[in-house]
PDB file of C-alpha atoms and ligand atoms in Angstrom:
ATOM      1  CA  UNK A   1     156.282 118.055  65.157  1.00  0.00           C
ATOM      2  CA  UNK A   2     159.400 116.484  63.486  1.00  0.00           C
ATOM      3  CA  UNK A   3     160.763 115.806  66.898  1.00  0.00           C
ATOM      4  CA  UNK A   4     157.935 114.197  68.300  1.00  0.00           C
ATOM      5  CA  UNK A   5     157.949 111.971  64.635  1.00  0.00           C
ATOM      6  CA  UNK A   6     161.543 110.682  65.068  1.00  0.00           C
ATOM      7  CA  UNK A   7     160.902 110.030  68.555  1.00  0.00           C
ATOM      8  CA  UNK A   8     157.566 108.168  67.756  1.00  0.00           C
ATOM      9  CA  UNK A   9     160.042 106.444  65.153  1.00  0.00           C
ATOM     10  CA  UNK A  10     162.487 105.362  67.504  1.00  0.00           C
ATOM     11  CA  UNK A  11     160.238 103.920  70.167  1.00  0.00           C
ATOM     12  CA  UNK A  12     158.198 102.062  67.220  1.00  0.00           C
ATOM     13  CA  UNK A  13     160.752 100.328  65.981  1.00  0.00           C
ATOM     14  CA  UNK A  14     161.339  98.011  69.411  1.00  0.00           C
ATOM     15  CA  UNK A  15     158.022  96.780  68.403  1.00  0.00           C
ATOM     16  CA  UNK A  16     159.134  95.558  64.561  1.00  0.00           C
ATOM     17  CA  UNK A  17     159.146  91.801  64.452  1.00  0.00           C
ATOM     18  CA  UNK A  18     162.190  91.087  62.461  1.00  0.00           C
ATOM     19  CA  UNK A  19     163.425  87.477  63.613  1.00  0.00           C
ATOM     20  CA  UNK A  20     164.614  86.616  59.695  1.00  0.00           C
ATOM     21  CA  UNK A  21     166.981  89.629  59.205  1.00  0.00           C
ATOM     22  CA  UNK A  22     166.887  90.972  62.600  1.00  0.00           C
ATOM     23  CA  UNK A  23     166.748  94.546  60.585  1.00  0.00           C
ATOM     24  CA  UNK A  24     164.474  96.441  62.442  1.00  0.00           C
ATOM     25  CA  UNK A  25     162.889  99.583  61.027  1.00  0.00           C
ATOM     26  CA  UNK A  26     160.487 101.966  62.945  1.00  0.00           C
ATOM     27  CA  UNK A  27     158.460 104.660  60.841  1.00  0.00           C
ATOM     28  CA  UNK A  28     156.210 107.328  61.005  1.00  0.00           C
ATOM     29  CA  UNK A  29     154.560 109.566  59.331  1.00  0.00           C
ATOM     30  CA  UNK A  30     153.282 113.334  60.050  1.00  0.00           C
ATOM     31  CA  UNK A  31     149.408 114.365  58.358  1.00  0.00           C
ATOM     32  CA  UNK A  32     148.512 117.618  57.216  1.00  0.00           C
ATOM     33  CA  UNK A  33     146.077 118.053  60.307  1.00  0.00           C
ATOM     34  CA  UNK A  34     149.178 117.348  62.565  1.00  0.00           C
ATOM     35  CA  UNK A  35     148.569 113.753  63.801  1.00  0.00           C
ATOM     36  CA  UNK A  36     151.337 111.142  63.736  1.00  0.00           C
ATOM     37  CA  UNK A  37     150.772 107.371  62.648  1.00  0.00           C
ATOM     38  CA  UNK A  38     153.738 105.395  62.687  1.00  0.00           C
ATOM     39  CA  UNK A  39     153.833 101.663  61.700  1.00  0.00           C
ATOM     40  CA  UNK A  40     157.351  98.640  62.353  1.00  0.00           C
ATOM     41  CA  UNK A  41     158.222  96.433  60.088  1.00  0.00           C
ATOM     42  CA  UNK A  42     156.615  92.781  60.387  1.00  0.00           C
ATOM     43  CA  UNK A  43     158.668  89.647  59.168  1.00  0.00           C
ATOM     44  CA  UNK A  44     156.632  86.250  58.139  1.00  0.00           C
ATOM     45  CA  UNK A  45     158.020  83.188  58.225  1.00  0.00           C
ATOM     46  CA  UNK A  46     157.420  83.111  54.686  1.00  0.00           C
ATOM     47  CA  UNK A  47     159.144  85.367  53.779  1.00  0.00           C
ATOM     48  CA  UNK A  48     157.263  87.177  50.712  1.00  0.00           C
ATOM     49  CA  UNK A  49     154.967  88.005  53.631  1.00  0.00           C
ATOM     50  CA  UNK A  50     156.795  90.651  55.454  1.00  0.00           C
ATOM     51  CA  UNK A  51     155.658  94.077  55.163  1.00  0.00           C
ATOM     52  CA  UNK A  52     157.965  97.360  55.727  1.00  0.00           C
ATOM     53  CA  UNK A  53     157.408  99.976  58.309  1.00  0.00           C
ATOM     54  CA  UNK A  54     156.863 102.753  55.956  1.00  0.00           C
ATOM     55  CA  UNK A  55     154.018 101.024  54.249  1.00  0.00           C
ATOM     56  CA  UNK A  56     152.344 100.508  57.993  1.00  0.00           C
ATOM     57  CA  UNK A  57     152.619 104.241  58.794  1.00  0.00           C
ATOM     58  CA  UNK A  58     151.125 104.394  55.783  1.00  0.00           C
ATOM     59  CA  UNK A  59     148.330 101.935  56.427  1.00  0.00           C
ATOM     60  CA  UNK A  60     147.705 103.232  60.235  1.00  0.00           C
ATOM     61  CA  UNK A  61     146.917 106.699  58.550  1.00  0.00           C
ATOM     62  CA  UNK A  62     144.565 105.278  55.629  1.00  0.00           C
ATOM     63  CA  UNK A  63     142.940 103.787  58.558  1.00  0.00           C
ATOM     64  CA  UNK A  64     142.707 106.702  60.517  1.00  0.00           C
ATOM     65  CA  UNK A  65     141.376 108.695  57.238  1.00  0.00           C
ATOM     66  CA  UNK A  66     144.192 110.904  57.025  1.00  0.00           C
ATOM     67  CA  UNK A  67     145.935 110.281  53.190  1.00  0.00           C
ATOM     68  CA  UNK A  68     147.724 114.036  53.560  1.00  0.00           C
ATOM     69  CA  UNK A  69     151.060 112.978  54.730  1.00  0.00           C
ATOM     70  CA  UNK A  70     153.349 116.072  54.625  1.00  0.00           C
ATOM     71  CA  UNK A  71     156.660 113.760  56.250  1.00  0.00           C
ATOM     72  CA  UNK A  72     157.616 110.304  56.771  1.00  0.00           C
ATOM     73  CA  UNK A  73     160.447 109.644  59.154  1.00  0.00           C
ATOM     74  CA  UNK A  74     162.368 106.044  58.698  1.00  0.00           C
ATOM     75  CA  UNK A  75     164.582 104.644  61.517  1.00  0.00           C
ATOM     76  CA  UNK A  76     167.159 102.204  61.478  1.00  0.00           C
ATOM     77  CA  UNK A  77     170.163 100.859  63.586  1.00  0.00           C
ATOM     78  CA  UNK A  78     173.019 101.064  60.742  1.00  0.00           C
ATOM     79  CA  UNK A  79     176.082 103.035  60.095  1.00  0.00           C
ATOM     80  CA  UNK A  80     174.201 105.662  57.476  1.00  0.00           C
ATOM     81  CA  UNK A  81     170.513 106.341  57.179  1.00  0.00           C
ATOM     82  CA  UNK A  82     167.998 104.078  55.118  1.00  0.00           C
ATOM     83  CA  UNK A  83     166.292 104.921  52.768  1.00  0.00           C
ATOM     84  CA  UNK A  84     162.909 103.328  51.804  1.00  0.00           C
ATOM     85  CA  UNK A  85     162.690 100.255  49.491  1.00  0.00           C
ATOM     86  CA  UNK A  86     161.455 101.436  46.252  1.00  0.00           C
ATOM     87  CA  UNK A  87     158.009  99.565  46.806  1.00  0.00           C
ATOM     88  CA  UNK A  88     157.446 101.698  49.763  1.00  0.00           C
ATOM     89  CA  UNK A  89     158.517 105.038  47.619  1.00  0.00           C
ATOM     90  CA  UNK A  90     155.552 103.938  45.617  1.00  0.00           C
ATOM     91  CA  UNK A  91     153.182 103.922  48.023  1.00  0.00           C
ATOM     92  CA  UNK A  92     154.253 106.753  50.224  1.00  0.00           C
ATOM     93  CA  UNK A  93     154.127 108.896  46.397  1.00  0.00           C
ATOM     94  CA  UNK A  94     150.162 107.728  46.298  1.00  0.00           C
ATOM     95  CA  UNK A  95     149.902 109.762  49.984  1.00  0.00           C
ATOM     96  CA  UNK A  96     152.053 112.397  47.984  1.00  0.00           C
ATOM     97  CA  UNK A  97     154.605 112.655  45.882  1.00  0.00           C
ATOM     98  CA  UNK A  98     156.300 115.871  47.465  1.00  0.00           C
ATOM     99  CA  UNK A  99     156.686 114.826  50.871  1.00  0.00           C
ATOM    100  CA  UNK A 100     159.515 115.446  53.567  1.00  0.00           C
ATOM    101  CA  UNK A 101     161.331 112.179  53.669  1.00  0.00           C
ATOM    102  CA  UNK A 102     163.843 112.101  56.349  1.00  0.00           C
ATOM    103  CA  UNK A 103     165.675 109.022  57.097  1.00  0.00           C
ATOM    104  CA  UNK A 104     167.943 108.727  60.829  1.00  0.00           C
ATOM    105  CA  UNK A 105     169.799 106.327  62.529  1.00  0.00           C
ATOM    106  CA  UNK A 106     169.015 105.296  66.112  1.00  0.00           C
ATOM    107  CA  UNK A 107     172.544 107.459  66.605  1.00  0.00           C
ATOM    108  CA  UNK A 108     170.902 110.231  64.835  1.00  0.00           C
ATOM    109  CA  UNK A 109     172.604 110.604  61.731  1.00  0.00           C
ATOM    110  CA  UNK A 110     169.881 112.242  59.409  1.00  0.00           C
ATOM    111  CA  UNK A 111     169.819 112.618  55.702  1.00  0.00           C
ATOM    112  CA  UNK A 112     166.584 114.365  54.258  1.00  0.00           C
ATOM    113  CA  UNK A 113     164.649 113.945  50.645  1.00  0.00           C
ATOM    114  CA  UNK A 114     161.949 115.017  48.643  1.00  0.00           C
ATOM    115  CA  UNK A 115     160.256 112.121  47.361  1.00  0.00           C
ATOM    116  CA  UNK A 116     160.134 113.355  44.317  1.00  0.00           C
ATOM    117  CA  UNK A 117     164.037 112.981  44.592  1.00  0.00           C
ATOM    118  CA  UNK A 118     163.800 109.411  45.384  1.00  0.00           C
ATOM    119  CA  UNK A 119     161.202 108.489  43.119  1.00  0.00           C
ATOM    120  CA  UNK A 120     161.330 110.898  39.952  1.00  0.00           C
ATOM    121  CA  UNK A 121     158.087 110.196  37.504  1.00  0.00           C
ATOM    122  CA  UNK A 122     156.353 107.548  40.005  1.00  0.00           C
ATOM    123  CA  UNK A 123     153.578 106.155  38.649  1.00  0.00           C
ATOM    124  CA  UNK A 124     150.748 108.032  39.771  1.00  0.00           C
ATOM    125  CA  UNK A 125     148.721 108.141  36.458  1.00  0.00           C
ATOM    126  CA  UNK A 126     145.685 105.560  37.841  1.00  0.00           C
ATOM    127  CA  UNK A 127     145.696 107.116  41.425  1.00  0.00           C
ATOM    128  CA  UNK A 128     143.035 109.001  42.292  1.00  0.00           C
ATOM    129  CA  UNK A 129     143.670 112.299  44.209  1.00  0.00           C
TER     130      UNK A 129
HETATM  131  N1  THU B 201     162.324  97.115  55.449  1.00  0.00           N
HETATM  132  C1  THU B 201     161.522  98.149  55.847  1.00  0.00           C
HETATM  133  O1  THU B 201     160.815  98.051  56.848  1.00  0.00           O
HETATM  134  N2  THU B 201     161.527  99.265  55.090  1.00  0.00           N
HETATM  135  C2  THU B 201     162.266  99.444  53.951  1.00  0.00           C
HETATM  136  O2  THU B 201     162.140 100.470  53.290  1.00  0.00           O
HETATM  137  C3  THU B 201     163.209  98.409  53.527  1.00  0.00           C
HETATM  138  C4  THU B 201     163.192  97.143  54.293  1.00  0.00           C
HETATM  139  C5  THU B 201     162.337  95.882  56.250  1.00  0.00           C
HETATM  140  C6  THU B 201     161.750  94.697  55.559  1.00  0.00           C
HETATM  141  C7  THU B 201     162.440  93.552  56.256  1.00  0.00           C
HETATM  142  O3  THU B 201     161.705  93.214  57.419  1.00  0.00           O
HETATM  143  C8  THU B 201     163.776  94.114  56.682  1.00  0.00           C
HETATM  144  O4  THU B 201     163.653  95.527  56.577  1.00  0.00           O
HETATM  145  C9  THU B 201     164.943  93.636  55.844  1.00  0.00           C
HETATM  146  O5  THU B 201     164.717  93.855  54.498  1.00  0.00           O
END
């Protein structure tokens, strides 16, 4: 399943529309019932606009009615793996706060994370569950 969630990464991410900071990011994430939803980074020309990858994996499963994300792979073309911005910890912690995080290059360099590692005491207090 993680296979078939980097790969779904990977080929996402030649869909991100990244023109401003030609950073493209693909993402997706893995549900509890085993379906994948994976979501690209979309730029705006202005700029406050853009949205991140994670946060449309994110939205693609809300949409699909699957909130139990047990892993959320993030791939970029850099030296190291990326980690998510900390607004997209925050909403990946409201999916849950204990899920597989594992971030890859396009090369395949992998680094792997709780997110409760990334995002210790997220504020979860108004979410419901
Ligand atoms: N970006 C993501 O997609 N995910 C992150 O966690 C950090 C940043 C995107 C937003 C923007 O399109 C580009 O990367 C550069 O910041």
């Amino acid at each position: 399943m993680v296979e078939r969630a980097i790969t779904a990464a990977v080929d996402v991410r030649s869909h991100a529309w990244a023109p401003y900071s030609t950073f493209k990011v693909g993402a997706a994430v893995i549900t509890a019932s085993g379906a994948l939803h994976v979501g690209c980074n979309v730029e705006n020309a202005s700029y406050g606009l853009t949205q991140c990858a994670e946060r449309a994996a994110i939205t693609a499963a809300t949409a699909a009615g699957q909130r139990d994300v047990t892993c959320c792979v993030v791939v970029t073309d850099t030296e190291e793996p990326t980690t998510p911005c900390g607004a997209c910890r925050q909403v990946l912690a409201e999916a849950n706060p204990d899920m597989l995080v594992i971030c890859r290059t396009v090369a395949g360099a992998e680094r792997r994370y709780s997110l409760r590692d990334l995002l210790p005491d997220a504020f979860l207090s108004f979410s419901r569950s």
